[in-house]
mmCIF file of C-alpha atoms in Angstrom:
data_model
loop_
_atom_site.group_PDB
_atom_site.id
_atom_site.type_symbol
_atom_site.label_atom_id
_atom_site.label_comp_id
_atom_site.label_asym_id
_atom_site.label_seq_id
_atom_site.Cartn_x
_atom_site.Cartn_y
_atom_site.Cartn_z
ATOM 1 C CA MET A 1 116.273 38.025 -43.274
ATOM 2 C CA LEU A 2 114.007 37.967 -40.210
ATOM 3 C CA ARG A 3 116.386 35.826 -38.180
ATOM 4 C CA ALA A 4 119.115 38.458 -38.665
ATOM 5 C CA THR A 5 116.864 41.196 -37.230
ATOM 6 C CA TRP A 6 116.254 39.378 -33.936
ATOM 7 C CA ARG A 7 112.530 39.827 -34.449
ATOM 8 C CA CYS A 8 110.005 37.152 -33.623
ATOM 9 C CA TYR A 9 108.536 35.687 -36.771
ATOM 10 C CA ASP A 10 106.656 32.746 -38.173
ATOM 11 C CA VAL A 11 106.681 31.115 -41.580
ATOM 12 C CA ASP A 12 103.499 29.262 -42.362
ATOM 13 C CA THR A 13 102.463 26.927 -45.135
ATOM 14 C CA GLU A 14 98.972 25.910 -46.099
ATOM 15 C CA HIS A 15 97.885 23.292 -48.575
ATOM 16 C CA CYS A 16 94.545 24.174 -50.111
ATOM 17 C CA ASP A 17 92.923 24.445 -53.491
ATOM 18 C CA LYS A 18 93.312 27.646 -55.491
ATOM 19 C CA ALA A 19 89.853 28.886 -54.494
ATOM 20 C CA GLY A 20 90.827 28.838 -50.811
ATOM 21 C CA VAL A 21 94.184 30.626 -51.088
ATOM 22 C CA GLY A 22 92.844 34.147 -50.486
ATOM 23 C CA ASP A 23 90.896 33.070 -47.398
ATOM 24 C CA ALA A 24 93.851 31.106 -45.972
ATOM 25 C CA VAL A 25 96.182 34.080 -46.407
ATOM 26 C CA ARG A 26 93.603 36.538 -45.037
ATOM 27 C CA GLN A 27 93.105 34.426 -41.931
ATOM 28 C CA ARG A 28 96.832 34.432 -41.168
ATOM 29 C CA ALA A 29 97.454 38.053 -42.184
ATOM 30 C CA LEU A 30 94.848 39.322 -39.704
ATOM 31 C CA CYS A 31 97.204 38.320 -36.881
ATOM 32 C CA THR A 32 100.479 39.572 -38.373
ATOM 33 C CA ASP A 33 102.389 42.806 -38.654
ATOM 34 C CA LEU A 34 103.636 42.188 -42.179
ATOM 35 C CA THR A 35 103.226 39.730 -45.038
ATOM 36 C CA ILE A 36 106.268 39.213 -47.272
ATOM 37 C CA VAL A 37 105.704 38.252 -50.897
ATOM 38 C CA GLY A 38 108.863 37.186 -52.691
ATOM 39 C CA PRO A 39 109.652 37.088 -56.406
ATOM 40 C CA ALA A 40 108.645 33.452 -56.941
ATOM 41 C CA LEU A 41 105.127 34.108 -55.659
ATOM 42 C CA LEU A 42 104.967 37.563 -57.202
ATOM 43 C CA ASN A 43 105.679 36.095 -60.647
ATOM 44 C CA GLU A 44 103.137 33.280 -60.174
ATOM 45 C CA THR A 45 100.216 34.796 -62.076
ATOM 46 C CA SER A 46 97.618 32.391 -60.736
ATOM 47 C CA LEU A 47 98.567 32.590 -57.026
ATOM 48 C CA GLY A 48 100.361 35.944 -56.550
ATOM 49 C CA PRO A 49 97.248 38.123 -56.894
ATOM 50 C CA LEU A 50 95.275 35.834 -54.573
ATOM 51 C CA VAL A 51 97.949 36.160 -51.871
ATOM 52 C CA ILE A 52 98.209 39.929 -52.254
ATOM 53 C CA ASN A 53 94.421 40.345 -52.222
ATOM 54 C CA GLY A 54 94.082 38.090 -49.187
ATOM 55 C CA SER A 55 96.845 39.774 -47.211
ATOM 56 C CA LEU A 56 96.509 43.425 -48.215
ATOM 57 C CA PHE A 57 93.065 44.265 -49.527
ATOM 58 C CA ASP A 58 91.144 41.892 -47.263
ATOM 59 C CA THR A 59 92.968 42.946 -44.070
ATOM 60 C CA GLY A 60 94.458 46.403 -44.619
ATOM 61 C CA LYS A 61 97.758 45.070 -43.254
ATOM 62 C CA PRO A 62 101.040 46.008 -44.946
ATOM 63 C CA VAL A 63 102.754 43.784 -47.474
ATOM 64 C CA LEU A 64 106.461 43.772 -48.298
ATOM 65 C CA VAL A 65 106.733 42.954 -51.994
ATOM 66 C CA VAL A 66 110.209 41.816 -53.013
ATOM 67 C CA PRO A 67 110.620 41.938 -56.807
ATOM 68 C CA GLU A 68 113.048 39.837 -58.819
ATOM 69 C CA GLY A 69 116.654 40.875 -58.221
ATOM 70 C CA ALA A 70 115.863 42.993 -55.154
ATOM 71 C CA GLU A 71 117.197 42.355 -51.690
ATOM 72 C CA ALA A 72 114.570 42.360 -48.942
ATOM 73 C CA THR A 73 115.374 44.559 -45.966
ATOM 74 C CA LEU A 74 113.648 45.795 -42.845
ATOM 75 C CA SER A 75 116.420 48.381 -42.335
ATOM 76 C CA PRO A 76 116.424 50.450 -45.529
ATOM 77 C CA ARG A 77 118.909 53.316 -45.869
ATOM 78 C CA ARG A 78 116.947 55.228 -48.511
ATOM 79 C CA VAL A 79 113.156 55.120 -48.751
ATOM 80 C CA LEU A 80 110.862 56.636 -51.335
ATOM 81 C CA VAL A 81 107.348 57.477 -50.121
ATOM 82 C CA GLY A 82 104.559 57.872 -52.659
ATOM 83 C CA TRP A 83 102.283 60.588 -51.243
ATOM 84 C CA ASP A 84 98.914 61.772 -52.558
ATOM 85 C CA SER A 85 97.124 63.017 -49.403
ATOM 86 C CA ARG A 86 94.752 60.051 -49.265
ATOM 87 C CA VAL A 87 93.869 57.846 -46.320
ATOM 88 C CA GLU A 88 95.634 54.847 -47.869
ATOM 89 C CA ALA A 89 98.885 56.795 -48.241
ATOM 90 C CA SER A 90 98.642 58.002 -44.644
ATOM 91 C CA ARG A 91 98.043 54.454 -43.428
ATOM 92 C CA SER A 92 101.061 53.156 -45.335
ATOM 93 C CA ILE A 93 103.304 55.780 -43.735
ATOM 94 C CA ARG A 94 101.972 55.043 -40.258
ATOM 95 C CA GLU A 95 102.579 51.310 -40.759
ATOM 96 C CA ALA A 96 106.155 51.969 -41.936
ATOM 97 C CA LEU A 97 106.966 54.761 -39.472
ATOM 98 C CA HIS A 98 109.663 52.783 -37.639
ATOM 99 C CA LEU A 99 111.405 52.049 -40.966
ATOM 100 C CA LEU A 100 111.150 55.668 -42.084
ATOM 101 C CA ALA A 101 112.456 57.072 -38.796
ATOM 102 C CA GLY A 102 115.478 54.775 -38.978
ATOM 103 C CA ALA A 103 116.369 55.504 -42.613
ATOM 104 C CA GLU A 104 119.227 57.811 -43.590
ATOM 105 C CA GLU A 105 117.043 59.494 -46.200
ATOM 106 C CA VAL A 106 113.305 59.617 -46.885
ATOM 107 C CA ARG A 107 112.150 61.084 -50.210
ATOM 108 C CA VAL A 108 108.467 62.024 -50.275
ATOM 109 C CA ALA A 109 107.380 62.010 -53.907
ATOM 110 C CA VAL A 110 104.251 63.824 -55.024
ATOM 111 C CA VAL A 111 103.312 63.390 -58.671
ATOM 112 C CA ASP A 112 101.598 66.247 -60.509
ATOM 113 C CA PRO A 113 100.671 67.922 -57.212
ATOM 114 C CA GLU A 114 98.076 70.637 -57.105
ATOM 115 C CA ALA A 115 98.043 73.088 -54.223
ATOM 116 C CA THR A 116 94.581 73.111 -52.661
ATOM 117 C CA CYS A 117 93.123 74.258 -49.366
ATOM 118 C CA THR A 118 92.012 70.660 -48.798
ATOM 119 C CA GLY A 119 93.967 67.533 -49.694
ATOM 120 C CA ASN A 120 97.507 68.584 -50.626
ATOM 121 C CA GLY A 121 97.459 71.954 -48.859
ATOM 122 C CA ALA A 122 99.276 75.070 -50.059
ATOM 123 C CA GLU A 123 102.629 73.235 -50.260
ATOM 124 C CA PRO A 124 102.038 69.671 -51.503
ATOM 125 C CA GLY A 125 104.092 67.219 -49.450
ATOM 126 C CA ALA A 126 104.995 69.720 -46.725
ATOM 127 C CA ASP A 127 102.414 68.413 -44.249
ATOM 128 C CA ILE A 128 103.573 64.801 -44.397
ATOM 129 C CA ALA A 129 107.221 65.903 -44.385
ATOM 130 C CA ALA A 130 106.595 67.780 -41.130
ATOM 131 C CA TYR A 131 104.866 64.720 -39.646
ATOM 132 C CA LEU A 132 107.756 62.444 -40.590
ATOM 133 C CA THR A 133 110.320 64.951 -39.300
ATOM 134 C CA ARG A 134 108.557 65.039 -35.921
ATOM 135 C CA HIS A 135 109.136 61.267 -35.788
ATOM 136 C CA GLY A 136 112.860 61.589 -36.483
ATOM 137 C CA ALA A 137 112.915 60.969 -40.243
ATOM 138 C CA ARG A 138 115.294 62.924 -42.466
ATOM 139 C CA VAL A 139 112.925 64.066 -45.218
ATOM 140 C CA TRP A 140 113.112 65.665 -48.654
ATOM 141 C CA VAL A 141 110.053 66.412 -50.803
ATOM 142 C CA ASP A 142 110.272 65.765 -54.535
ATOM 143 C CA ARG A 143 107.530 67.205 -56.761
ATOM 144 C CA LEU A 144 107.468 65.158 -59.951
ATOM 145 C CA ALA A 145 105.744 65.707 -63.289
ATOM 146 C CA SER A 146 104.179 62.613 -64.825
ATOM 147 C CA ARG A 147 104.329 63.863 -68.420
ATOM 148 C CA GLY A 148 101.432 61.515 -69.185
ATOM 149 C CA LYS A 149 103.068 58.425 -67.638
ATOM 150 C CA PRO A 150 101.274 56.340 -64.983
ATOM 151 C CA VAL A 151 102.058 57.390 -61.407
ATOM 152 C CA ALA A 152 103.471 53.935 -60.617
ATOM 153 C CA THR A 153 105.931 54.260 -63.510
ATOM 154 C CA VAL A 154 107.044 57.718 -62.359
ATOM 155 C CA LEU A 155 107.561 56.464 -58.800
ATOM 156 C CA ALA A 156 109.462 53.363 -59.947
ATOM 157 C CA GLN A 157 111.823 55.490 -62.064
ATOM 158 C CA HIS A 158 112.324 57.975 -59.220
ATOM 159 C CA ALA A 159 113.168 55.081 -56.888
ATOM 160 C CA ILE A 160 115.890 54.043 -59.334
ATOM 161 C CA ASP A 161 117.115 57.628 -59.760
ATOM 162 C CA THR A 162 117.385 58.143 -55.974
ATOM 163 C CA SER A 163 118.819 54.657 -55.255
ATOM 164 C CA ALA A 164 115.894 53.863 -52.960
ATOM 165 C CA ASP A 165 116.088 50.571 -51.063
ATOM 166 C CA MET A 166 112.334 50.558 -50.526
ATOM 167 C CA ILE A 167 109.149 52.226 -51.727
ATOM 168 C CA VAL A 168 106.369 52.880 -49.219
ATOM 169 C CA MET A 169 103.110 53.564 -50.981
ATOM 170 C CA GLY A 170 99.525 52.608 -51.310
ATOM 171 C CA ALA A 171 98.131 49.663 -53.097
ATOM 172 C CA TYR A 172 95.057 51.177 -54.705
ATOM 173 C CA GLY A 173 93.145 54.377 -55.184
ATOM 174 C CA SER A 174 90.045 55.751 -56.828
ATOM 175 C CA HIS A 175 92.018 56.642 -59.963
ATOM 176 C CA GLY A 176 93.594 53.201 -60.285
ATOM 177 C CA CYS A 177 97.000 54.512 -59.248
ATOM 178 C CA ALA A 178 99.138 53.671 -56.265
ATOM 179 C CA SER A 179 98.068 55.326 -53.012
ATOM 180 C CA GLY A 180 97.663 53.050 -49.959
ATOM 181 C CA SER A 181 99.413 50.551 -47.660
ATOM 182 C CA SER A 182 102.105 48.424 -49.120
ATOM 183 C CA VAL A 183 105.833 48.357 -48.873
ATOM 184 C CA ALA A 184 107.892 47.372 -51.895
#
């Protein structure tokens, strides 16, 4: 995938015991733009979380998570952005700005938004839509009701419904829902 983009890249392997995996990944992720976690590692319950923690939570760098059956791309046509007016969500958008500006369609999804004078503002999603538009993205804002479902479930279903090639969203938040800096 990277070879086809004409980008410079490196693939690294490290042999260490399980206890050292997070540190080994963190050390390498500090000097990268993106860590890619494929389905084999994602489904490995003993190593997957260690790699994601080491690359994302310990460095704040973005991670491209490629689930089973998905095709990894760094040139998505349709992107869904999970937005909740938190720092982590803002960071994820900034990290993916070049992908969002190049996409044919960017859907900003806000789940159960509440209009406030702080946080979401009077029109939830409008502020980030304006920001993305200034950077050349073609943006639509979708206000979604959770109906008691977890935010991650609502976003995953909306990604399917809108034929999104990629989801840009956070990795954690104070409510245990998605809100920060990962790319899926």
